[in-house]
Coordinates of C-alpha atoms and ligand atoms in Angstrom, one line a residue:
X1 CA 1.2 32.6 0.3
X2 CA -2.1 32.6 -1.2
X3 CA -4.3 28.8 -1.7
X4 CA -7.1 28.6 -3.7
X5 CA -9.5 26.6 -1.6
X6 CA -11.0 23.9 -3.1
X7 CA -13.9 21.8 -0.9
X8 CA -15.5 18.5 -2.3
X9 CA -18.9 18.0 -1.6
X10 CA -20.1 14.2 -2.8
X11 CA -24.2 14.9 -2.9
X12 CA -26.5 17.6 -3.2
X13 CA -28.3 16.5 0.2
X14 CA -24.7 16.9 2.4
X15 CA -23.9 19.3 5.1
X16 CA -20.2 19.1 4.8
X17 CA -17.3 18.9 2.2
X18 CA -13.8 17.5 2.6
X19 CA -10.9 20.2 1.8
X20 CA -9.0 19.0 -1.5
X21 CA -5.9 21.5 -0.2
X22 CA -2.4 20.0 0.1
X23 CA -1.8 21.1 3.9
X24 CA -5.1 22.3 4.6
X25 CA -6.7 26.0 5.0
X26 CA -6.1 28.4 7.6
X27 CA -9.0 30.0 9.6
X28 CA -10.2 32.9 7.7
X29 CA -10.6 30.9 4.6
X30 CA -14.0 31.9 2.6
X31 CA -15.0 29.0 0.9
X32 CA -16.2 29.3 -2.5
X33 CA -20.3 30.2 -2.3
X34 CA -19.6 28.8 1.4
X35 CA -19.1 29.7 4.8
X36 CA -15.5 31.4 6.5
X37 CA -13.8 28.4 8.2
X38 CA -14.1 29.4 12.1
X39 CA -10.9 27.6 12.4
X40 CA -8.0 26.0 10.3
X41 CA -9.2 22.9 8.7
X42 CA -6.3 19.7 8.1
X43 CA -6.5 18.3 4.3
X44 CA -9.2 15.6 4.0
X45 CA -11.2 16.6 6.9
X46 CA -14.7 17.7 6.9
X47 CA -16.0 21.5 7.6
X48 CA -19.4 22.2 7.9
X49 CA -21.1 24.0 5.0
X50 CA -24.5 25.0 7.1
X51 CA -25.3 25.6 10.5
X52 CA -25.8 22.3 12.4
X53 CA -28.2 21.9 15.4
X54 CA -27.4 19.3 18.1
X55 CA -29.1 16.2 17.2
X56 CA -28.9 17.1 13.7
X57 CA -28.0 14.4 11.3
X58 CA -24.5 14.9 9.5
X59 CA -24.9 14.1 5.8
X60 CA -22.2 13.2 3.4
X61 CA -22.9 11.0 0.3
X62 CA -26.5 11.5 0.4
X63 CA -26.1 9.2 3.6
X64 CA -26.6 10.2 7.2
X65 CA -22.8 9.4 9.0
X66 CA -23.9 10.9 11.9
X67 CA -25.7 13.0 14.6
X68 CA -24.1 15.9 15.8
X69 CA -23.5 16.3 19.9
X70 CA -23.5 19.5 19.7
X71 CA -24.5 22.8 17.8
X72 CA -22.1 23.1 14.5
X73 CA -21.7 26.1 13.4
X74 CA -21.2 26.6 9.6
X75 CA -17.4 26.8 8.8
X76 CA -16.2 24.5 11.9
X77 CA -14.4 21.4 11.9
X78 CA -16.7 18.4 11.9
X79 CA -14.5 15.4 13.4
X80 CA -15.6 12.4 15.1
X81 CA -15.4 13.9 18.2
X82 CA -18.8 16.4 17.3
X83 CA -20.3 12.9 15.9
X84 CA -22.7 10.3 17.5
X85 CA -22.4 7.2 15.0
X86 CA -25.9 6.0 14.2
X87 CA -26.6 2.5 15.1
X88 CA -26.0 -0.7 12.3
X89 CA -29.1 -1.3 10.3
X90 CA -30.8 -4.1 11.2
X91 CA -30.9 -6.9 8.4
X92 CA -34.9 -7.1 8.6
X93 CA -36.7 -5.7 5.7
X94 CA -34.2 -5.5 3.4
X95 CA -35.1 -4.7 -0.5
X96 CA -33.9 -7.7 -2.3
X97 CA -32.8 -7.6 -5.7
X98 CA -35.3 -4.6 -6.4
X99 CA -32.9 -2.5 -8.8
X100 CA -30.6 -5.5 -9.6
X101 CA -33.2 -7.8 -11.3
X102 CA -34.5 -5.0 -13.6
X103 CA -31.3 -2.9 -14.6
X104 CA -30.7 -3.1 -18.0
X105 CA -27.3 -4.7 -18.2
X106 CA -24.4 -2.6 -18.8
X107 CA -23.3 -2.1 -22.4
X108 CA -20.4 -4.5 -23.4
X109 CA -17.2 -4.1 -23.9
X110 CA -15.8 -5.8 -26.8
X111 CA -12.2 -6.1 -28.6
X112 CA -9.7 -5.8 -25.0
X113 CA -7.4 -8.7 -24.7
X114 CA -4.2 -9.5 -22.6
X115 CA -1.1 -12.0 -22.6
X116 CA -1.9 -14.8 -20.1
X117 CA -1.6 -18.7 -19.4
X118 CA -4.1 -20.9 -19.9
X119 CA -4.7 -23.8 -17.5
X120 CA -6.1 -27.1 -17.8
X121 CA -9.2 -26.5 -15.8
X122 CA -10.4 -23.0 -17.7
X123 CA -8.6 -20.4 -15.7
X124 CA -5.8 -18.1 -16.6
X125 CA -3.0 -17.2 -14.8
X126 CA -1.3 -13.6 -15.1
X127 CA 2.0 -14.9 -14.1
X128 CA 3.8 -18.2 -14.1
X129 CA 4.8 -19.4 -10.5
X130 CA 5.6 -22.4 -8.7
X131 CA 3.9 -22.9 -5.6
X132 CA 4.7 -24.8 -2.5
X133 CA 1.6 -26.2 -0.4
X134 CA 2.4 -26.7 3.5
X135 CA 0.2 -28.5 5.8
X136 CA 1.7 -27.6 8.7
X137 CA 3.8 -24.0 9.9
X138 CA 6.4 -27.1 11.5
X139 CA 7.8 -27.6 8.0
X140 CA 8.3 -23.4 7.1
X141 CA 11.4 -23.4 8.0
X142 CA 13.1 -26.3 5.8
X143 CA 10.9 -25.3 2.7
X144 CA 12.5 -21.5 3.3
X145 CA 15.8 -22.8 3.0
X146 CA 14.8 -24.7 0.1
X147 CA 13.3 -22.2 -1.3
X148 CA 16.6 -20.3 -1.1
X149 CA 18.3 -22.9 -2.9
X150 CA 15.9 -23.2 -5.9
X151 CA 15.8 -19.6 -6.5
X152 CA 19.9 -20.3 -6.5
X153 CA 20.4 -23.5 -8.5
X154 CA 16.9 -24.2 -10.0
X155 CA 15.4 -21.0 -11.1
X156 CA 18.5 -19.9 -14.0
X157 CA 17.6 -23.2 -15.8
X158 CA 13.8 -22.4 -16.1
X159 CA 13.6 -19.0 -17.4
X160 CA 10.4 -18.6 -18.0
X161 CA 9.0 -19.1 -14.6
X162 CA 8.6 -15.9 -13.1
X163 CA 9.0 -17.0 -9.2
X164 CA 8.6 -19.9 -6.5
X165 CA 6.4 -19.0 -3.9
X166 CA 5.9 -20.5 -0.3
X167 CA 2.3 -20.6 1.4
X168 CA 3.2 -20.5 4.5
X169 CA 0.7 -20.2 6.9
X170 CA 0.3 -21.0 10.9
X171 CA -2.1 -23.5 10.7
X172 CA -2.5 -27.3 10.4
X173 CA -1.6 -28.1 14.1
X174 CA -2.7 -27.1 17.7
X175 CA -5.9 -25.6 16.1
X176 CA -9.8 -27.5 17.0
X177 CA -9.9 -28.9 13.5
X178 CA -13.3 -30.4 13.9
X179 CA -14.8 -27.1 15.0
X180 CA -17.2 -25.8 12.4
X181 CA -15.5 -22.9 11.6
X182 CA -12.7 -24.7 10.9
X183 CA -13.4 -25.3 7.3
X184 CA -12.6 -21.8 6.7
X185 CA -8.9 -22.0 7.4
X186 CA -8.4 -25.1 5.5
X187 CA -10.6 -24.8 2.2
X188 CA -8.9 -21.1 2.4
X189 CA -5.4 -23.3 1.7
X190 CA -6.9 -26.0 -0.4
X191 CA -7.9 -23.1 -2.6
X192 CA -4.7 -21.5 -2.3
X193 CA -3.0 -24.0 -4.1
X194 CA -5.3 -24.0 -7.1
X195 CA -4.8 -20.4 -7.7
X196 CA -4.7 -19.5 -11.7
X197 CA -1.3 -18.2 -11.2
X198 CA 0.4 -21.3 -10.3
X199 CA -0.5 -23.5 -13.2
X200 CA -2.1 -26.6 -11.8
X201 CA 0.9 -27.3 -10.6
X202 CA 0.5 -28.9 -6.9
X203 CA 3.7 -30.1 -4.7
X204 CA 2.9 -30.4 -1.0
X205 CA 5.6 -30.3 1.9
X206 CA 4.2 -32.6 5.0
X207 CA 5.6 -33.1 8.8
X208 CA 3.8 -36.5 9.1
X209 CA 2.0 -36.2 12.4
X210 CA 0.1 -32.9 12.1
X211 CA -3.8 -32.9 12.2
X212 CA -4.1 -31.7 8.5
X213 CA -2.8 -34.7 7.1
X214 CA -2.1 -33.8 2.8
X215 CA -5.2 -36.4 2.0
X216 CA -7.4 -34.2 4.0
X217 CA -6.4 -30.6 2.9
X218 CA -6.2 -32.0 -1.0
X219 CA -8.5 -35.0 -1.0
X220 CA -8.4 -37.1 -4.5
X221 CA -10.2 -35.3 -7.1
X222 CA -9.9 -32.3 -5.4
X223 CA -7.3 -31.4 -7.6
X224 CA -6.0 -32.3 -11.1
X225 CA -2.6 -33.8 -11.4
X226 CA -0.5 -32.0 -14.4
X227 CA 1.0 -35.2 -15.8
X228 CA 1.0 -37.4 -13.1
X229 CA 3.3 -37.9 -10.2
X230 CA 6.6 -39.8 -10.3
X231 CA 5.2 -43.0 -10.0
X232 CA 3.1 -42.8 -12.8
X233 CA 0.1 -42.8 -10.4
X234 CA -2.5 -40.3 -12.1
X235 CA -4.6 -39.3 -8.9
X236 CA -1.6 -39.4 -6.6
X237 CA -0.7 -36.4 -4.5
X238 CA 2.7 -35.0 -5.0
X239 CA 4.2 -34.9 -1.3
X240 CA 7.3 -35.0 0.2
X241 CA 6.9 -36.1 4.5
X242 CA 9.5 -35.0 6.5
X243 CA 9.4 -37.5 8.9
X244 CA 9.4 -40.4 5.9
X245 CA 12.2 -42.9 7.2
X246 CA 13.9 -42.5 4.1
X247 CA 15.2 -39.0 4.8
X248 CA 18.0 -39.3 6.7
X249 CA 19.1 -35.5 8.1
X250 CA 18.3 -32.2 7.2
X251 CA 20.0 -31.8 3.6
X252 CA 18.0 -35.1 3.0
X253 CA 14.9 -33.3 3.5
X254 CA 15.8 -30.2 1.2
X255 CA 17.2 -32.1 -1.2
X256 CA 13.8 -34.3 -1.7
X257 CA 12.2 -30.9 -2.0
X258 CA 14.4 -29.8 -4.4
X259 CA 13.9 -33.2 -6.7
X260 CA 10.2 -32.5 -6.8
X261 CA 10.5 -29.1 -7.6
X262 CA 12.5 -29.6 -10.3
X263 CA 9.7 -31.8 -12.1
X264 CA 7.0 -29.5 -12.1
X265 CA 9.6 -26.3 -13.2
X266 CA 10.0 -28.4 -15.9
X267 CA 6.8 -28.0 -17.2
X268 CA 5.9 -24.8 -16.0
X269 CA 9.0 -23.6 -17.8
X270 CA 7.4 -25.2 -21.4
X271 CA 3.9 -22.9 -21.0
X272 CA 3.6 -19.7 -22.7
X273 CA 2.0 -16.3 -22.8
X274 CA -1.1 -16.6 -25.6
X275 CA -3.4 -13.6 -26.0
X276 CA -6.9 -14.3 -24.5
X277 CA -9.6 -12.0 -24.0
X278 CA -10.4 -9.6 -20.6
X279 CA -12.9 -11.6 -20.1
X280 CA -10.4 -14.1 -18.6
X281 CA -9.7 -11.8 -15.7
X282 CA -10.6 -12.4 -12.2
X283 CA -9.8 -9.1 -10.5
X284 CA -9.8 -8.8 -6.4
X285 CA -10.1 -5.1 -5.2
X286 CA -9.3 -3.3 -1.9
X287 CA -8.8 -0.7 0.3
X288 CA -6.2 -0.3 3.4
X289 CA -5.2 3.1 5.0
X290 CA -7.9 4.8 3.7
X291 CA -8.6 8.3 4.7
X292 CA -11.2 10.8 2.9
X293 CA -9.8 11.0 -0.2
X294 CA -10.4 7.6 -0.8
X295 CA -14.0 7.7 -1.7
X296 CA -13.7 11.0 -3.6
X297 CA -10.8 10.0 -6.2
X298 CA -9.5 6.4 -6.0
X299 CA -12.4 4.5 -4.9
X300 CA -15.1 5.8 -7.4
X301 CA -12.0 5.5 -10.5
X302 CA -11.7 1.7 -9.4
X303 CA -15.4 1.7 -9.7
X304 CA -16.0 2.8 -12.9
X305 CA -12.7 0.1 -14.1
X306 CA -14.8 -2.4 -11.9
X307 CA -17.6 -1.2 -14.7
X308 CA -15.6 -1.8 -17.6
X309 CA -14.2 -5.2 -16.1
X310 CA -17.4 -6.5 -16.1
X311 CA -18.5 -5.1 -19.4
X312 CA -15.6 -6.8 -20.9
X313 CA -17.0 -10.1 -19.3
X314 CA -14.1 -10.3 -16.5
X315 CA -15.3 -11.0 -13.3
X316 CA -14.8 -8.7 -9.9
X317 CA -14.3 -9.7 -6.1
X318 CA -15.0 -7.0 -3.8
X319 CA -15.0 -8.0 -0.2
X320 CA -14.3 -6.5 3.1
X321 CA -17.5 -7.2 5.4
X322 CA -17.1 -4.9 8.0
X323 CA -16.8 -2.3 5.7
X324 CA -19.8 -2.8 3.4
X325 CA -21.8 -3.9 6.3
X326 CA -23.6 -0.4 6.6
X327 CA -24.6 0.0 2.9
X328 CA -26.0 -3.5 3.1
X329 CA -29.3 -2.1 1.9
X330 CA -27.7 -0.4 -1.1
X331 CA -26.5 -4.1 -1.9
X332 CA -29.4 -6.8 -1.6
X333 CA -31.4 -3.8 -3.9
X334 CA -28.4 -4.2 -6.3
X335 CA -28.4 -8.6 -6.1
X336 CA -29.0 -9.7 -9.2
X337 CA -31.6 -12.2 -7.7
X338 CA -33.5 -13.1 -4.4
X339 CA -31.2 -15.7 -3.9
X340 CA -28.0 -13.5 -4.2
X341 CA -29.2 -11.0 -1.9
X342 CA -30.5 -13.6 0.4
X343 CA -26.6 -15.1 0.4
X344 CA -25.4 -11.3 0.9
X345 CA -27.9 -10.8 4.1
X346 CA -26.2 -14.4 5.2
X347 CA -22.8 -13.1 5.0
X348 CA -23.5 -10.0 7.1
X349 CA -25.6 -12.0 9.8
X350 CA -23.0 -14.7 10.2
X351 CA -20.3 -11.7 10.5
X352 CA -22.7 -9.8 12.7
X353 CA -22.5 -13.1 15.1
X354 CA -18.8 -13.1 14.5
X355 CA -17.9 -10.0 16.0
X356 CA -21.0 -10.2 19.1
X357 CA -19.2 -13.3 20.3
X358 CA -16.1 -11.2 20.2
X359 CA -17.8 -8.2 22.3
X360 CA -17.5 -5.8 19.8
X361 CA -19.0 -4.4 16.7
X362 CA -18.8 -2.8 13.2
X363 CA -16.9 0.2 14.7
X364 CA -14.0 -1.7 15.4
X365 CA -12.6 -1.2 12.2
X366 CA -11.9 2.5 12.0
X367 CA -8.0 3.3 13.3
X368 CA -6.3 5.9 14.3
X369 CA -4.8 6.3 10.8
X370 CA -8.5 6.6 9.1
X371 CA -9.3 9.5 11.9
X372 CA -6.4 11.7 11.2
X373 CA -7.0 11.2 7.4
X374 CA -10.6 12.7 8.2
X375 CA -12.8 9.6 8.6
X376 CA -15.2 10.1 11.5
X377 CA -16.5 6.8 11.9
X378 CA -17.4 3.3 10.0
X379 CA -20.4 4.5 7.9
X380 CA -18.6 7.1 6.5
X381 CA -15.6 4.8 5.5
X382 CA -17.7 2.3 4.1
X383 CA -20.1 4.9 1.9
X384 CA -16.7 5.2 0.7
X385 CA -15.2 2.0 0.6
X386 CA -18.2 0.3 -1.4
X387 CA -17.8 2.7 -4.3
X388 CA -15.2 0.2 -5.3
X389 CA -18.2 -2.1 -6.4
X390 CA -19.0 0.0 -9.7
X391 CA -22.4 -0.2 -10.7
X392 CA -23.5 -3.5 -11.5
X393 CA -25.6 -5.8 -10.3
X394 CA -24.2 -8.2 -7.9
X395 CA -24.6 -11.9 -9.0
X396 CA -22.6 -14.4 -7.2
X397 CA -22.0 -14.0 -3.3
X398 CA -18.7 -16.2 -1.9
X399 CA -18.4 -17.1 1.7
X400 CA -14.7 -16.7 2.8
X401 CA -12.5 -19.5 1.6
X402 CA -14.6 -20.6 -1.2
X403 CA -13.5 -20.5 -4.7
X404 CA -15.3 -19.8 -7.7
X405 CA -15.7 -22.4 -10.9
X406 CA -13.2 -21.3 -13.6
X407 CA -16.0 -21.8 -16.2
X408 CA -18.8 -20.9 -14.0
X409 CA -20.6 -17.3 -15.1
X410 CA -19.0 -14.2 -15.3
X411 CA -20.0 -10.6 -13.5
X412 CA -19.7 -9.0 -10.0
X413 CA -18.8 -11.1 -7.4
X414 CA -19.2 -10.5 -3.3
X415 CA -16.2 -12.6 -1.2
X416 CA -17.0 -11.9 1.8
X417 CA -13.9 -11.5 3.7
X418 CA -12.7 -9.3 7.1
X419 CA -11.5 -6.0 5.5
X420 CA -8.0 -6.8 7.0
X421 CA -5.9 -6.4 4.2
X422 CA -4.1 -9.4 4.4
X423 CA -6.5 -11.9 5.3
X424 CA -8.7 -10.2 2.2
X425 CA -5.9 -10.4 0.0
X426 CA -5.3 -13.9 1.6
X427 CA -9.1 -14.8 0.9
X428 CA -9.3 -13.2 -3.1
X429 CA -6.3 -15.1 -3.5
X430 CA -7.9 -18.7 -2.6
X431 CA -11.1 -17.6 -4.4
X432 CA -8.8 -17.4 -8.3
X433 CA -7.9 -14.0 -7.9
X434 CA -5.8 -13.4 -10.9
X435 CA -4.9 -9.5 -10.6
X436 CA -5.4 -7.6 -7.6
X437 CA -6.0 -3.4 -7.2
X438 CA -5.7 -1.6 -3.7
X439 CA -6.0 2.1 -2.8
X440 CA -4.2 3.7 -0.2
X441 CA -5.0 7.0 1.3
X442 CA -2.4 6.9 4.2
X443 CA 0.3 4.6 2.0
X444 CA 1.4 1.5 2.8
X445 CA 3.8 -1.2 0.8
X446 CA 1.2 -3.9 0.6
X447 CA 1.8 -6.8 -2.0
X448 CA 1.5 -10.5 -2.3
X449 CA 3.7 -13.5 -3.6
X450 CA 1.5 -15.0 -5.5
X451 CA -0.6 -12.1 -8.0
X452 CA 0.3 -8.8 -9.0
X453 CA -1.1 -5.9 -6.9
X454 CA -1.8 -2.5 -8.4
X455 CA -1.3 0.6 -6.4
X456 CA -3.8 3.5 -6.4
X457 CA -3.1 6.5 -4.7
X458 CA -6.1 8.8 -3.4
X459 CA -3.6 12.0 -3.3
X460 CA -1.1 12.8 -5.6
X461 CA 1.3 14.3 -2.4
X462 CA 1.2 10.3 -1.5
X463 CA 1.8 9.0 -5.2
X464 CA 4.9 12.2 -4.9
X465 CA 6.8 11.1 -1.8
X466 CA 6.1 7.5 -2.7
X467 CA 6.7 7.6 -6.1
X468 CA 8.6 4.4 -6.2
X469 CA 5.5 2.3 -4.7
X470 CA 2.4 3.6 -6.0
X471 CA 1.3 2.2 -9.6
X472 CA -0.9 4.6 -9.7
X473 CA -2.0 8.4 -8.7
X474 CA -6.0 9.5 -8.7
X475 CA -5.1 12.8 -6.6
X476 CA -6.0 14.2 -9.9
X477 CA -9.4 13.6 -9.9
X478 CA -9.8 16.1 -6.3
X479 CA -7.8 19.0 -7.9
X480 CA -10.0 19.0 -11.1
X481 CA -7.1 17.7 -13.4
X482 CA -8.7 14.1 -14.4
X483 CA -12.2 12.6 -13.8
X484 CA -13.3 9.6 -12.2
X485 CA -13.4 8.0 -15.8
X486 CA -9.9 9.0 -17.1
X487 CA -8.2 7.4 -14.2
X488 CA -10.7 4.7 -14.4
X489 CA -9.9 4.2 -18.0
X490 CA -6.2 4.5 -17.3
X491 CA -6.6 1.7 -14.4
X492 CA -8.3 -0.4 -17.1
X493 CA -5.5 -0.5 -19.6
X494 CA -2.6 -0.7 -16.5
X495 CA -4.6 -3.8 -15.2
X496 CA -4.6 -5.3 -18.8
X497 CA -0.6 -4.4 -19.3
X498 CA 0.0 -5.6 -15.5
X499 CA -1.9 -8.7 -16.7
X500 CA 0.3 -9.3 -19.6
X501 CA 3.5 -9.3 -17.8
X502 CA 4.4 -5.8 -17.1
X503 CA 5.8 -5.7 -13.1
X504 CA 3.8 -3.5 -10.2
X505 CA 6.4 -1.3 -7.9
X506 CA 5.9 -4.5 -5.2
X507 CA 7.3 -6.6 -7.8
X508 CA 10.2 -4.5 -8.6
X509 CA 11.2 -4.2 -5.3
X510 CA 10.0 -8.0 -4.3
X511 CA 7.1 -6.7 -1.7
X512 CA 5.0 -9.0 0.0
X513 CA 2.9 -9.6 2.9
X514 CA 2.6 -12.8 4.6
X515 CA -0.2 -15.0 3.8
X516 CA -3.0 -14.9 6.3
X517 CA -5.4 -17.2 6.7
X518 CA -8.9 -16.4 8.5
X519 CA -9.8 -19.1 11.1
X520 CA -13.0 -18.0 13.3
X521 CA -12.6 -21.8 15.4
X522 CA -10.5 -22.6 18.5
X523 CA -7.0 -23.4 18.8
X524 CA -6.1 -25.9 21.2
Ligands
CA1 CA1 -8.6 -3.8 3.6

């Protein structure tokens, strides 16, 4: 069998190059205009390109990922093994908005539009779902089984809404709810409930005698009430107790659930799709099982559509702390103002703190699943990760759990959030994520209840064996079949069909992860 080997290198100033190869390249491999590979290299890995000396830095995307321990000679395997990681930069001295503040701004894009629901207070949801806030994780178990009865009996008679969704969560109870960092948590689930996809529709399931009492997770005016509740009170919170006297056994319960449902399906069911322009779009983006690929073919296509998103007017969330924390530099120079980067330097301190108090740091993240897909360490993951951001400046910086103003100004948005995939999606979702697009190197079923998630593939031997769960394949891009801006292009107009109705894989097959909600304060 004869391969053609094909080697990425990212930047003129790197060292090494990732093999492209589907299964790798055997030892004896000459590399195009490059060295014989002194042993066989896996697919995605790294192989030297030039002799390296100990205590030489290692240099891929322009940026040094680390020092090698020992001498490197050209054509060797360069794992994480050979690698000392360099130490975080510190958050002193950063440049603050210096390329940000003077870039020209990026061309619009004018004339894309998609089918979407418009809501009272200015946002737009992408599907039409009913949403059911708990207080507590005590009640999870009735509303499940309520749940099951009103995709049974209630759903058929409402056919335009697309789905009933629990947020379920574990908190609400047993947790230090005065702690500081307990406003996280429960803004996280205030905001939840406001999310563009569910219409301004609020109904909240209580216990009665947990420590997030309804009037405290949705106090008055926090929300709008769609037409009023029952009792014809305007500014009075939909909620059904579970301990109320007046429910007398379980069926009780469920069927009080069921009754309040059934009014706000009711007009849910009357809203329709209307075409509105891109602009309207609030997309979240992130990465989970990444391995090298991902910042070669999926991660720079999802930046140039994170380009054309904002061109269009549509704003962007990228998140994922731990992961951006070492190209924090490239970021406070991209801040559109002092005062964005000064928020952005905030976000990574208070993280910093996070994680000290923890005993651990930055290089936590990495798992064994980013090493065998031929990520050495942090720096190099996120030099890959942060690609995602496109090219704009950055101007509007989110701490986790906050939401931003439907009618508030458009552009590139930071949410700071831990780069756990659920408790990211979790976070985008409370801040009015609308869409959401996630690349996978190593694969995995992600998806949420509550807004469609778009599947990228970095390889196309993933997007082959999972052909049934991946929206999308930029393997492409590595084997020289595509560029970065035809898969970005294509990723532009899925996200605008996706918006308009058209189902994701992890809708078809009813995919979802739990809801996850970050909480940094004690539990008691
Ligand atoms: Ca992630």
């Amino acid at each position: 069998m004869t391969v053609t080997p094909v080697v990425i290198r990212m930047h003129a100033d790197d060292n090494v190059a990732i093999v492209a190869d589907d299964g790798g390249l055997p030892a004896g491999t000459a590399l195009p205009g490059g060295p014989v590979l002194r042993e066989k290299l896996p697919q995605a890995h790294k192989v030297a390109l030039f002799d390296i000396a100990a205590g030489a830095p290692v240099v891929r995307y322009g940026v040094v990922i680390g020092h090698a321990l020992d001498h490197i000679a050209a054509g060797r395997w360069v794992h994480e093994r050979l690698l000392a990681m360099p130490p975080a930069r510190t958050l002193d001295d950063l440049p603050m908005a210096t390329i940000g503040a003077q870039a020209a701004p990026l061309p619009p894009l004018d004339g894309y539009s998609f089918q979407g629901y418009r809501n009272a207070d200015g946002s737009v949801g992408t599907r039409n779902l009913l949403a059911i806030t708990q207080t507590v994780q005590c009640v999870a178990g009735v509303v499940e089984v309520a749940l099951e009865r009103i995709r049974r009996e209630l759903l058929p008679k409402y056919p335009n809404v697309d789905g009933v969704v629990a947020l379920e969560h574990g908190y609400g109870c047993g947790v230090a709810i005065d702690a500081p960092g307990a406003e996280i948590p429960i803004r996280t689930l205030r905001h939840l409930s406001r999310n563009p996809n569910f219409g301004g529709e609020v109904m909240v399931v209580s216990l009665g005698c947990e420590k997030l009492q309804p009037e405290r997770l949705l106090p008055p005016g926090s929300i709008p009430i769609a037409g009023g509740a029952a009792g014809g009170e305007a500014d009075a919170l939909d909620v059904v107790r579970l301990q109320d006297e007046a429910h007398v056994g379980f069926g009780a319960m469920v069927d009080a659930i069921l009754r309040q449902a059934e009014t706000h399906l009711q007009r849910l069911d009357a809203r329709r799709r209307e075409t509105v322009p891109a602009s309207e779009l609030v997309v979240g983006v992130q990465c989970g099982g990444s391995d090298a690929f991902s910042g070669v073919t999926a991660n720079p296509a999802v930046g140039f559509c994170t380009d054309l998103l904002v061109r269009a007017g549509a704003r962007v969330l990228f998140s994922e702390t731990t992961e951006v924390r070492d190209g924090i530099a490239q970021l406070t120079a991209r801040a559109a103002t002092p005062e964005v980067a000064q928020a952005l330097r905030r976000e990574m301190a208070w993280y910093d703190d996070y994680l000290r108090r923890g005993g651990v740091d930055r290089s936590a993240n990495t798992t064994p699943g980013n090493k065998a897909g031929g990520l050495s360490n942090i720096v190099e993951k996120a030099m890959g990760s942060i690609v995602k951001s496109g090219s704009a400046p950055i101007s509007h910086v989110l701490a986790p759990g906050e939401r931003l103003d439907p009618r508030g100004p458009r552009g590139l948005v930071y949410a700071a959030t831990p780069a756990s995939d659920f408790i990211c999606g979790t976070l985008q979702t409370a801040a009015g994520m609308n869409l959401h697009v996630f690349t996978t190197g190593r694969g995995t079923p992600y998806g949420l209840a509550a807004v469609p998630v778009v599947k990228v593939a970095t390889r196309s031997a993933l997007a082959r064996r999972w052909h049934d769960l991946m929206d999308l394949d930029a393997g492409p891009i590595a084997e020289g079949r595509a560029t970065v801006e035809d898969v970005g292009w294509q990723l532009f107009r899925l996200l605008l069909d996706t918006a308009s109705g058209r189902r994701t894989w992890a809708e078809h097959w009813r995919l979802h992860n739990a809801l996850t909600l970050f909480n940094p304060a004690p539990v008691t």
